[in-house]
PDB file of C-alpha atoms and ligand atoms in Angstrom:
ATOM      1  CA  UNK A   1     -34.432  47.289 -13.139  1.00  0.00           C
ATOM      2  CA  UNK A   2     -36.640  49.678 -14.765  1.00  0.00           C
ATOM      3  CA  UNK A   3     -37.313  50.116 -18.507  1.00  0.00           C
ATOM      4  CA  UNK A   4     -36.781  53.940 -18.815  1.00  0.00           C
ATOM      5  CA  UNK A   5     -34.707  55.344 -21.544  1.00  0.00           C
ATOM      6  CA  UNK A   6     -30.984  55.378 -21.387  1.00  0.00           C
ATOM      7  CA  UNK A   7     -29.872  58.477 -19.419  1.00  0.00           C
ATOM      8  CA  UNK A   8     -26.537  60.109 -18.169  1.00  0.00           C
ATOM      9  CA  UNK A   9     -25.144  58.578 -15.000  1.00  0.00           C
ATOM     10  CA  UNK A  10     -25.262  60.175 -11.634  1.00  0.00           C
ATOM     11  CA  UNK A  11     -21.952  60.327  -9.580  1.00  0.00           C
ATOM     12  CA  UNK A  12     -22.556  61.274  -5.986  1.00  0.00           C
ATOM     13  CA  UNK A  13     -19.883  63.198  -3.950  1.00  0.00           C
ATOM     14  CA  UNK A  14     -18.843  62.009  -0.731  1.00  0.00           C
ATOM     15  CA  UNK A  15     -15.920  64.098   0.841  1.00  0.00           C
ATOM     16  CA  UNK A  16     -14.195  62.490   3.746  1.00  0.00           C
ATOM     17  CA  UNK A  17     -12.342  65.866   4.453  1.00  0.00           C
ATOM     18  CA  UNK A  18     -12.732  68.441   7.079  1.00  0.00           C
ATOM     19  CA  UNK A  19     -12.549  71.361   4.524  1.00  0.00           C
ATOM     20  CA  UNK A  20     -14.508  70.541   1.428  1.00  0.00           C
ATOM     21  CA  UNK A  21     -16.477  73.751   0.114  1.00  0.00           C
ATOM     22  CA  UNK A  22     -19.890  72.165   0.580  1.00  0.00           C
ATOM     23  CA  UNK A  23     -19.844  69.187   2.820  1.00  0.00           C
ATOM     24  CA  UNK A  24     -16.591  69.523   4.616  1.00  0.00           C
ATOM     25  CA  UNK A  25     -16.314  67.819   7.913  1.00  0.00           C
ATOM     26  CA  UNK A  26     -19.738  66.216   7.889  1.00  0.00           C
ATOM     27  CA  UNK A  27     -18.613  62.706   6.773  1.00  0.00           C
ATOM     28  CA  UNK A  28     -14.960  62.336   8.431  1.00  0.00           C
ATOM     29  CA  UNK A  29     -16.579  59.686  10.846  1.00  0.00           C
ATOM     30  CA  UNK A  30     -16.687  56.368   8.837  1.00  0.00           C
ATOM     31  CA  UNK A  31     -20.203  55.436  10.148  1.00  0.00           C
ATOM     32  CA  UNK A  32     -21.431  58.975   9.091  1.00  0.00           C
ATOM     33  CA  UNK A  33     -19.724  58.339   5.525  1.00  0.00           C
ATOM     34  CA  UNK A  34     -21.260  54.892   5.226  1.00  0.00           C
ATOM     35  CA  UNK A  35     -24.805  56.279   6.123  1.00  0.00           C
ATOM     36  CA  UNK A  36     -24.364  59.013   3.420  1.00  0.00           C
ATOM     37  CA  UNK A  37     -23.118  56.374   0.869  1.00  0.00           C
ATOM     38  CA  UNK A  38     -26.277  54.317   1.560  1.00  0.00           C
ATOM     39  CA  UNK A  39     -28.546  57.207   1.243  1.00  0.00           C
ATOM     40  CA  UNK A  40     -27.014  58.255  -2.047  1.00  0.00           C
ATOM     41  CA  UNK A  41     -27.301  54.620  -3.355  1.00  0.00           C
ATOM     42  CA  UNK A  42     -31.081  54.846  -2.290  1.00  0.00           C
ATOM     43  CA  UNK A  43     -31.534  58.178  -4.073  1.00  0.00           C
ATOM     44  CA  UNK A  44     -30.312  57.017  -7.510  1.00  0.00           C
ATOM     45  CA  UNK A  45     -26.682  57.256  -7.465  1.00  0.00           C
ATOM     46  CA  UNK A  46     -24.758  55.141 -10.142  1.00  0.00           C
ATOM     47  CA  UNK A  47     -21.225  55.931  -8.880  1.00  0.00           C
ATOM     48  CA  UNK A  48     -19.949  57.086  -5.655  1.00  0.00           C
ATOM     49  CA  UNK A  49     -16.997  59.627  -5.630  1.00  0.00           C
ATOM     50  CA  UNK A  50     -15.043  59.540  -2.569  1.00  0.00           C
ATOM     51  CA  UNK A  51     -12.336  62.231  -1.832  1.00  0.00           C
ATOM     52  CA  UNK A  52     -10.163  62.707   1.130  1.00  0.00           C
ATOM     53  CA  UNK A  53      -8.194  65.768  -0.104  1.00  0.00           C
ATOM     54  CA  UNK A  54     -10.049  68.897  -0.761  1.00  0.00           C
ATOM     55  CA  UNK A  55      -9.362  70.421  -4.195  1.00  0.00           C
ATOM     56  CA  UNK A  56     -11.059  73.516  -3.064  1.00  0.00           C
ATOM     57  CA  UNK A  57      -9.056  76.684  -4.264  1.00  0.00           C
ATOM     58  CA  UNK A  58      -6.462  77.354  -1.696  1.00  0.00           C
ATOM     59  CA  UNK A  59      -6.861  73.931   0.058  1.00  0.00           C
ATOM     60  CA  UNK A  60      -3.655  72.450   1.722  1.00  0.00           C
ATOM     61  CA  UNK A  61      -2.312  69.128   0.420  1.00  0.00           C
ATOM     62  CA  UNK A  62      -3.110  65.912   2.437  1.00  0.00           C
ATOM     63  CA  UNK A  63      -0.361  63.193   2.925  1.00  0.00           C
ATOM     64  CA  UNK A  64      -1.089  60.035   1.156  1.00  0.00           C
ATOM     65  CA  UNK A  65      -1.234  58.041   4.332  1.00  0.00           C
ATOM     66  CA  UNK A  66      -3.941  60.233   5.633  1.00  0.00           C
ATOM     67  CA  UNK A  67      -6.003  59.902   2.496  1.00  0.00           C
ATOM     68  CA  UNK A  68      -5.599  56.366   2.560  1.00  0.00           C
ATOM     69  CA  UNK A  69      -6.561  55.960   6.299  1.00  0.00           C
ATOM     70  CA  UNK A  70      -9.601  58.018   5.516  1.00  0.00           C
ATOM     71  CA  UNK A  71     -10.786  56.207   2.320  1.00  0.00           C
ATOM     72  CA  UNK A  72      -9.979  52.477   2.884  1.00  0.00           C
ATOM     73  CA  UNK A  73     -12.314  51.852   5.764  1.00  0.00           C
ATOM     74  CA  UNK A  74     -15.227  53.637   3.972  1.00  0.00           C
ATOM     75  CA  UNK A  75     -14.562  51.712   0.592  1.00  0.00           C
ATOM     76  CA  UNK A  76     -14.273  48.446   2.547  1.00  0.00           C
ATOM     77  CA  UNK A  77     -17.769  49.119   4.274  1.00  0.00           C
ATOM     78  CA  UNK A  78     -19.355  50.304   1.087  1.00  0.00           C
ATOM     79  CA  UNK A  79     -18.252  47.109  -0.564  1.00  0.00           C
ATOM     80  CA  UNK A  80     -19.675  44.886   2.043  1.00  0.00           C
ATOM     81  CA  UNK A  81     -23.179  46.108   1.298  1.00  0.00           C
ATOM     82  CA  UNK A  82     -23.105  47.137  -2.246  1.00  0.00           C
ATOM     83  CA  UNK A  83     -21.592  46.542  -5.651  1.00  0.00           C
ATOM     84  CA  UNK A  84     -22.137  50.145  -6.744  1.00  0.00           C
ATOM     85  CA  UNK A  85     -19.299  51.736  -8.780  1.00  0.00           C
ATOM     86  CA  UNK A  86     -16.876  53.597  -6.463  1.00  0.00           C
ATOM     87  CA  UNK A  87     -14.403  56.286  -7.788  1.00  0.00           C
ATOM     88  CA  UNK A  88     -11.561  57.766  -5.866  1.00  0.00           C
ATOM     89  CA  UNK A  89     -10.844  61.448  -6.204  1.00  0.00           C
ATOM     90  CA  UNK A  90      -6.929  61.497  -5.693  1.00  0.00           C
ATOM     91  CA  UNK A  91      -3.842  62.877  -7.447  1.00  0.00           C
ATOM     92  CA  UNK A  92      -1.664  60.220  -5.731  1.00  0.00           C
ATOM     93  CA  UNK A  93      -0.829  56.875  -7.172  1.00  0.00           C
ATOM     94  CA  UNK A  94      -0.108  55.400  -3.854  1.00  0.00           C
ATOM     95  CA  UNK A  95      -3.841  56.173  -2.838  1.00  0.00           C
ATOM     96  CA  UNK A  96      -5.097  54.937  -6.151  1.00  0.00           C
ATOM     97  CA  UNK A  97      -3.356  51.501  -5.564  1.00  0.00           C
ATOM     98  CA  UNK A  98      -4.465  51.107  -1.918  1.00  0.00           C
ATOM     99  CA  UNK A  99      -8.195  52.165  -2.765  1.00  0.00           C
ATOM    100  CA  UNK A 100      -8.400  49.870  -5.848  1.00  0.00           C
ATOM    101  CA  UNK A 101      -7.097  47.129  -3.795  1.00  0.00           C
ATOM    102  CA  UNK A 102      -9.740  47.842  -1.192  1.00  0.00           C
ATOM    103  CA  UNK A 103     -12.395  47.663  -3.864  1.00  0.00           C
ATOM    104  CA  UNK A 104     -12.782  50.981  -5.830  1.00  0.00           C
ATOM    105  CA  UNK A 105     -13.219  50.890  -9.542  1.00  0.00           C
ATOM    106  CA  UNK A 106     -12.281  54.331 -10.816  1.00  0.00           C
ATOM    107  CA  UNK A 107      -9.343  56.796 -10.431  1.00  0.00           C
ATOM    108  CA  UNK A 108     -10.803  60.343 -10.631  1.00  0.00           C
ATOM    109  CA  UNK A 109      -7.685  62.371 -11.181  1.00  0.00           C
ATOM    110  CA  UNK A 110      -8.132  66.212 -11.102  1.00  0.00           C
ATOM    111  CA  UNK A 111      -4.409  66.423 -12.344  1.00  0.00           C
ATOM    112  CA  UNK A 112      -5.157  64.066 -15.280  1.00  0.00           C
ATOM    113  CA  UNK A 113      -2.320  61.525 -14.163  1.00  0.00           C
ATOM    114  CA  UNK A 114       0.263  64.298 -13.996  1.00  0.00           C
ATOM    115  CA  UNK A 115       0.334  64.415 -10.112  1.00  0.00           C
ATOM    116  CA  UNK A 116       3.384  62.142  -9.787  1.00  0.00           C
ATOM    117  CA  UNK A 117       6.017  60.606 -12.288  1.00  0.00           C
ATOM    118  CA  UNK A 118       4.471  57.321 -11.966  1.00  0.00           C
ATOM    119  CA  UNK A 119       0.828  58.219 -12.323  1.00  0.00           C
ATOM    120  CA  UNK A 120       0.261  57.034 -15.899  1.00  0.00           C
ATOM    121  CA  UNK A 121       2.135  53.760 -15.289  1.00  0.00           C
ATOM    122  CA  UNK A 122      -0.055  53.078 -12.095  1.00  0.00           C
ATOM    123  CA  UNK A 123      -3.201  53.692 -14.022  1.00  0.00           C
ATOM    124  CA  UNK A 124      -2.047  51.369 -16.787  1.00  0.00           C
ATOM    125  CA  UNK A 125      -1.069  48.697 -14.133  1.00  0.00           C
ATOM    126  CA  UNK A 126      -4.149  49.093 -12.122  1.00  0.00           C
ATOM    127  CA  UNK A 127      -6.514  48.556 -15.177  1.00  0.00           C
ATOM    128  CA  UNK A 128      -9.007  50.751 -13.365  1.00  0.00           C
ATOM    129  CA  UNK A 129     -11.334  53.403 -14.958  1.00  0.00           C
ATOM    130  CA  UNK A 130      -9.579  56.859 -15.129  1.00  0.00           C
ATOM    131  CA  UNK A 131     -11.176  60.353 -15.189  1.00  0.00           C
ATOM    132  CA  UNK A 132      -8.681  62.811 -16.706  1.00  0.00           C
ATOM    133  CA  UNK A 133      -9.804  66.138 -15.686  1.00  0.00           C
ATOM    134  CA  UNK A 134      -8.460  69.570 -17.014  1.00  0.00           C
ATOM    135  CA  UNK A 135      -6.882  71.955 -14.402  1.00  0.00           C
ATOM    136  CA  UNK A 136      -4.574  75.097 -15.091  1.00  0.00           C
ATOM    137  CA  UNK A 137      -2.049  75.144 -12.275  1.00  0.00           C
ATOM    138  CA  UNK A 138      -2.598  73.402  -8.913  1.00  0.00           C
ATOM    139  CA  UNK A 139      -5.402  73.514  -6.486  1.00  0.00           C
ATOM    140  CA  UNK A 140      -3.656  75.814  -3.890  1.00  0.00           C
ATOM    141  CA  UNK A 141      -3.179  78.548  -6.447  1.00  0.00           C
ATOM    142  CA  UNK A 142      -5.241  77.779  -9.574  1.00  0.00           C
ATOM    143  CA  UNK A 143      -7.718  80.403  -9.024  1.00  0.00           C
ATOM    144  CA  UNK A 144      -5.145  83.236  -8.579  1.00  0.00           C
ATOM    145  CA  UNK A 145      -4.955  84.422 -12.111  1.00  0.00           C
ATOM    146  CA  UNK A 146      -6.105  81.961 -14.597  1.00  0.00           C
ATOM    147  CA  UNK A 147      -5.220  82.835 -18.170  1.00  0.00           C
ATOM    148  CA  UNK A 148      -6.200  81.441 -21.630  1.00  0.00           C
ATOM    149  CA  UNK A 149      -6.038  82.950 -25.164  1.00  0.00           C
ATOM    150  CA  UNK A 150      -8.818  80.693 -26.186  1.00  0.00           C
ATOM    151  CA  UNK A 151     -10.190  78.607 -23.274  1.00  0.00           C
ATOM    152  CA  UNK A 152     -12.165  76.053 -25.349  1.00  0.00           C
ATOM    153  CA  UNK A 153      -9.509  75.338 -27.802  1.00  0.00           C
ATOM    154  CA  UNK A 154      -6.861  75.057 -25.094  1.00  0.00           C
ATOM    155  CA  UNK A 155      -8.902  72.744 -22.714  1.00  0.00           C
ATOM    156  CA  UNK A 156     -10.018  70.637 -25.618  1.00  0.00           C
ATOM    157  CA  UNK A 157      -6.493  70.248 -26.870  1.00  0.00           C
ATOM    158  CA  UNK A 158      -5.172  69.552 -23.373  1.00  0.00           C
ATOM    159  CA  UNK A 159      -7.584  66.744 -22.936  1.00  0.00           C
ATOM    160  CA  UNK A 160      -6.817  65.163 -26.138  1.00  0.00           C
ATOM    161  CA  UNK A 161      -3.115  65.359 -25.239  1.00  0.00           C
ATOM    162  CA  UNK A 162      -3.848  63.576 -21.779  1.00  0.00           C
ATOM    163  CA  UNK A 163      -5.896  60.912 -23.391  1.00  0.00           C
ATOM    164  CA  UNK A 164      -3.209  60.202 -25.808  1.00  0.00           C
ATOM    165  CA  UNK A 165      -0.618  60.127 -22.953  1.00  0.00           C
ATOM    166  CA  UNK A 166      -2.829  57.626 -21.200  1.00  0.00           C
ATOM    167  CA  UNK A 167      -3.121  55.376 -24.111  1.00  0.00           C
ATOM    168  CA  UNK A 168       0.496  55.540 -24.902  1.00  0.00           C
ATOM    169  CA  UNK A 169       1.154  54.429 -21.329  1.00  0.00           C
ATOM    170  CA  UNK A 170      -1.105  51.323 -21.716  1.00  0.00           C
ATOM    171  CA  UNK A 171      -4.315  52.601 -20.292  1.00  0.00           C
ATOM    172  CA  UNK A 172      -6.995  50.758 -22.307  1.00  0.00           C
ATOM    173  CA  UNK A 173      -9.226  53.330 -24.511  1.00  0.00           C
ATOM    174  CA  UNK A 174     -12.538  52.011 -22.821  1.00  0.00           C
ATOM    175  CA  UNK A 175     -11.253  52.954 -19.273  1.00  0.00           C
ATOM    176  CA  UNK A 176     -10.771  56.629 -20.128  1.00  0.00           C
ATOM    177  CA  UNK A 177     -13.149  59.350 -19.276  1.00  0.00           C
ATOM    178  CA  UNK A 178     -12.539  63.117 -19.796  1.00  0.00           C
ATOM    179  CA  UNK A 179     -13.678  66.044 -17.815  1.00  0.00           C
ATOM    180  CA  UNK A 180     -13.397  69.888 -18.586  1.00  0.00           C
ATOM    181  CA  UNK A 181     -12.595  70.680 -14.890  1.00  0.00           C
ATOM    182  CA  UNK A 182     -15.272  73.347 -14.294  1.00  0.00           C
ATOM    183  CA  UNK A 183     -13.784  75.816 -11.861  1.00  0.00           C
ATOM    184  CA  UNK A 184     -10.247  74.503 -11.719  1.00  0.00           C
ATOM    185  CA  UNK A 185      -7.940  77.299 -12.856  1.00  0.00           C
ATOM    186  CA  UNK A 186     -10.859  79.014 -14.627  1.00  0.00           C
ATOM    187  CA  UNK A 187     -12.403  82.466 -14.245  1.00  0.00           C
ATOM    188  CA  UNK A 188     -15.839  82.079 -12.851  1.00  0.00           C
ATOM    189  CA  UNK A 189     -17.732  83.217 -15.776  1.00  0.00           C
ATOM    190  CA  UNK A 190     -15.226  84.361 -18.499  1.00  0.00           C
ATOM    191  CA  UNK A 191     -13.857  80.830 -18.694  1.00  0.00           C
ATOM    192  CA  UNK A 192     -16.521  78.368 -17.206  1.00  0.00           C
ATOM    193  CA  UNK A 193     -19.371  79.629 -19.420  1.00  0.00           C
ATOM    194  CA  UNK A 194     -17.662  79.314 -22.817  1.00  0.00           C
ATOM    195  CA  UNK A 195     -16.463  75.813 -21.935  1.00  0.00           C
ATOM    196  CA  UNK A 196     -19.808  74.839 -20.875  1.00  0.00           C
ATOM    197  CA  UNK A 197     -21.252  76.355 -24.030  1.00  0.00           C
ATOM    198  CA  UNK A 198     -18.721  74.188 -26.074  1.00  0.00           C
ATOM    199  CA  UNK A 199     -18.940  70.955 -24.434  1.00  0.00           C
ATOM    200  CA  UNK A 200     -19.866  69.207 -27.820  1.00  0.00           C
ATOM    201  CA  UNK A 201     -16.330  69.516 -28.917  1.00  0.00           C
ATOM    202  CA  UNK A 202     -14.813  67.573 -25.843  1.00  0.00           C
ATOM    203  CA  UNK A 203     -17.659  65.004 -26.350  1.00  0.00           C
ATOM    204  CA  UNK A 204     -16.554  64.934 -29.955  1.00  0.00           C
ATOM    205  CA  UNK A 205     -13.014  63.635 -28.725  1.00  0.00           C
ATOM    206  CA  UNK A 206     -14.668  60.100 -28.446  1.00  0.00           C
ATOM    207  CA  UNK A 207     -14.546  59.368 -24.752  1.00  0.00           C
ATOM    208  CA  UNK A 208     -17.292  59.498 -22.159  1.00  0.00           C
ATOM    209  CA  UNK A 209     -17.441  62.950 -20.549  1.00  0.00           C
ATOM    210  CA  UNK A 210     -17.995  63.658 -16.869  1.00  0.00           C
ATOM    211  CA  UNK A 211     -19.189  67.250 -15.725  1.00  0.00           C
ATOM    212  CA  UNK A 212     -18.818  68.594 -12.266  1.00  0.00           C
ATOM    213  CA  UNK A 213     -20.956  71.828 -11.944  1.00  0.00           C
ATOM    214  CA  UNK A 214     -22.635  70.840  -8.775  1.00  0.00           C
ATOM    215  CA  UNK A 215     -22.800  73.876  -6.145  1.00  0.00           C
ATOM    216  CA  UNK A 216     -19.811  75.506  -7.973  1.00  0.00           C
ATOM    217  CA  UNK A 217     -18.990  79.196  -7.469  1.00  0.00           C
ATOM    218  CA  UNK A 218     -19.804  80.302 -10.997  1.00  0.00           C
ATOM    219  CA  UNK A 219     -23.442  79.561 -10.069  1.00  0.00           C
ATOM    220  CA  UNK A 220     -23.183  81.982  -7.119  1.00  0.00           C
ATOM    221  CA  UNK A 221     -21.561  84.548  -9.409  1.00  0.00           C
ATOM    222  CA  UNK A 222     -24.565  84.217 -11.617  1.00  0.00           C
ATOM    223  CA  UNK A 223     -27.069  84.719  -8.899  1.00  0.00           C
ATOM    224  CA  UNK A 224     -26.410  87.331  -6.161  1.00  0.00           C
ATOM    225  CA  UNK A 225     -23.626  85.392  -4.456  1.00  0.00           C
ATOM    226  CA  UNK A 226     -26.015  82.622  -3.480  1.00  0.00           C
ATOM    227  CA  UNK A 227     -24.248  80.384  -1.028  1.00  0.00           C
ATOM    228  CA  UNK A 228     -23.105  76.765  -1.837  1.00  0.00           C
ATOM    229  CA  UNK A 229     -26.239  75.180  -0.361  1.00  0.00           C
ATOM    230  CA  UNK A 230     -28.590  77.426  -2.295  1.00  0.00           C
ATOM    231  CA  UNK A 231     -27.253  76.682  -5.933  1.00  0.00           C
ATOM    232  CA  UNK A 232     -29.344  73.573  -6.568  1.00  0.00           C
ATOM    233  CA  UNK A 233     -31.327  75.255  -9.390  1.00  0.00           C
ATOM    234  CA  UNK A 234     -28.112  76.397 -10.997  1.00  0.00           C
ATOM    235  CA  UNK A 235     -26.641  73.061 -10.692  1.00  0.00           C
ATOM    236  CA  UNK A 236     -29.465  71.268 -12.322  1.00  0.00           C
ATOM    237  CA  UNK A 237     -29.532  73.843 -15.227  1.00  0.00           C
ATOM    238  CA  UNK A 238     -26.068  73.312 -15.802  1.00  0.00           C
ATOM    239  CA  UNK A 239     -26.233  69.399 -15.490  1.00  0.00           C
ATOM    240  CA  UNK A 240     -28.971  69.295 -18.115  1.00  0.00           C
ATOM    241  CA  UNK A 241     -27.177  71.673 -20.377  1.00  0.00           C
ATOM    242  CA  UNK A 242     -24.240  69.237 -20.294  1.00  0.00           C
ATOM    243  CA  UNK A 243     -26.653  66.200 -20.866  1.00  0.00           C
ATOM    244  CA  UNK A 244     -28.041  68.042 -24.005  1.00  0.00           C
ATOM    245  CA  UNK A 245     -24.472  68.281 -25.407  1.00  0.00           C
ATOM    246  CA  UNK A 246     -23.895  64.526 -24.862  1.00  0.00           C
ATOM    247  CA  UNK A 247     -22.120  64.009 -21.457  1.00  0.00           C
ATOM    248  CA  UNK A 248     -22.005  60.716 -20.034  1.00  0.00           C
ATOM    249  CA  UNK A 249     -22.148  61.475 -16.308  1.00  0.00           C
ATOM    250  CA  UNK A 250     -22.639  64.340 -13.852  1.00  0.00           C
ATOM    251  CA  UNK A 251     -20.844  64.581 -10.446  1.00  0.00           C
ATOM    252  CA  UNK A 252     -23.255  65.987  -7.918  1.00  0.00           C
ATOM    253  CA  UNK A 253     -24.020  66.577  -4.308  1.00  0.00           C
ATOM    254  CA  UNK A 254     -28.009  66.467  -4.690  1.00  0.00           C
ATOM    255  CA  UNK A 255     -28.339  62.991  -5.907  1.00  0.00           C
ATOM    256  CA  UNK A 256     -32.181  62.611  -5.635  1.00  0.00           C
ATOM    257  CA  UNK A 257     -32.866  65.816  -7.243  1.00  0.00           C
ATOM    258  CA  UNK A 258     -30.413  65.223 -10.114  1.00  0.00           C
ATOM    259  CA  UNK A 259     -31.507  61.630 -10.722  1.00  0.00           C
ATOM    260  CA  UNK A 260     -35.036  62.929 -10.976  1.00  0.00           C
ATOM    261  CA  UNK A 261     -34.088  65.737 -13.374  1.00  0.00           C
ATOM    262  CA  UNK A 262     -32.304  63.194 -15.625  1.00  0.00           C
ATOM    263  CA  UNK A 263     -35.087  60.792 -15.612  1.00  0.00           C
ATOM    264  CA  UNK A 264     -37.587  63.546 -16.778  1.00  0.00           C
ATOM    265  CA  UNK A 265     -35.093  64.708 -19.416  1.00  0.00           C
ATOM    266  CA  UNK A 266     -34.678  61.237 -20.713  1.00  0.00           C
ATOM    267  CA  UNK A 267     -38.250  60.329 -20.914  1.00  0.00           C
ATOM    268  CA  UNK A 268     -39.058  63.578 -22.781  1.00  0.00           C
ATOM    269  CA  UNK A 269     -36.113  63.231 -25.197  1.00  0.00           C
ATOM    270  CA  UNK A 270     -37.294  59.676 -26.058  1.00  0.00           C
ATOM    271  CA  UNK A 271     -40.759  60.878 -26.472  1.00  0.00           C
ATOM    272  CA  UNK A 272     -39.459  63.728 -28.887  1.00  0.00           C
ATOM    273  CA  UNK A 273     -37.834  61.011 -31.061  1.00  0.00           C
ATOM    274  CA  UNK A 274     -41.032  59.023 -31.383  1.00  0.00           C
ATOM    275  CA  UNK A 275     -43.130  62.167 -31.979  1.00  0.00           C
TER     276      UNK A 275
HETATM  277  N1  LIG B 301     -14.920  68.892  -8.676  1.00  0.00           N
HETATM  278  C1  LIG B 301     -14.401  68.841  -7.507  1.00  0.00           C
HETATM  279  C2  LIG B 301     -13.820  67.830  -7.026  1.00  0.00           C
HETATM  280  N2  LIG B 301     -13.406  66.806  -7.812  1.00  0.00           N
HETATM  281  N3  LIG B 301     -13.457  65.665  -9.912  1.00  0.00           N
HETATM  282  C3  LIG B 301     -13.846  65.696 -11.226  1.00  0.00           C
HETATM  283  N4  LIG B 301     -13.594  64.717 -12.007  1.00  0.00           N
HETATM  284  N5  LIG B 301     -14.525  66.890 -11.862  1.00  0.00           N
HETATM  285  C4  LIG B 301     -14.891  67.912 -10.954  1.00  0.00           C
HETATM  286  O1  LIG B 301     -15.569  68.833 -11.412  1.00  0.00           O
HETATM  287  C5  LIG B 301     -14.542  67.938  -9.539  1.00  0.00           C
HETATM  288  C6  LIG B 301     -13.906  66.734  -9.062  1.00  0.00           C
HETATM  289  C7  LIG B 301     -14.748  70.051  -6.449  1.00  0.00           C
HETATM  290  O2  LIG B 301     -15.899  69.782  -5.719  1.00  0.00           O
HETATM  291  P1  LIG B 301     -16.025  69.126  -4.168  1.00  0.00           P
HETATM  292  O3  LIG B 301     -15.503  67.716  -4.223  1.00  0.00           O
HETATM  293  O4  LIG B 301     -17.459  69.277  -3.744  1.00  0.00           O
HETATM  294  O5  LIG B 301     -15.237  70.102  -3.308  1.00  0.00           O
HETATM  295  P2  LIG B 301     -13.796  69.888  -2.608  1.00  0.00           P
HETATM  296  O6  LIG B 301     -12.807  70.086  -3.833  1.00  0.00           O
HETATM  297  O7  LIG B 301     -13.505  70.840  -1.632  1.00  0.00           O
HETATM  298  O8  LIG B 301     -13.531  68.503  -2.087  1.00  0.00           O
END
């Protein structure tokens, strides 16, 4: 291992879906998914986030059996070659159960354990890490007309409420991560930007914070409708902004570039403390 200063963790995205907004269809074949996982590990990923149901606005739901059939072979194959932390992006407790049994470590739930009546109990029983992400509405319709009176106050309060619900259900405090859910039932600029501007309040809730800004549409909205694969600069800017606010990890498509940005940031930050 290196002796560089502590830095935020990099979570690399691996979508086993035909329709995700930036990499849909590329990694449906398990061998292609495994090769991508290997590449992301080599590029500096600390965690791999595997999803088999797109949460893109307007996406259709996927049955649990299909999610499990897409995820388990890839998780088993990654586990055979690496002990990297694996998270699974799912709203279904059946999928969490099957994938944790196959060797995954973290349940990344964009519904913050509200997707099924037994989600909270399943998370407590599994003893896995849980990412509780904020979303207004559900993926299919969330971007239709998001509304908040005070987006920062409401998202922060909702995350505090979900963390408390998880604790009350028996999820251990150290297993809980929070995520403001950039782009999930939020207006591209009116809601996402104030939230990004106030991440410290979410960090102050006392749980590690994960931030997903990679290639998201608000970046295109700020830069002449740049396409998803032309949003790296904006993705890095938003990730580093988050790091400055104290987030623990970033969920990204461009692992190598993000890992490099975080290393440089951490080294300069350490030097600034010694200066
Ligand atoms: N964003 C996406 C999916 N899952 N999970 C967390 N915790 N935070 C996020 O911001 C987040 C997430 C959307 O990105 P992507 O997976 O690339 O697209 P799709 O939803 O189409 O799979």
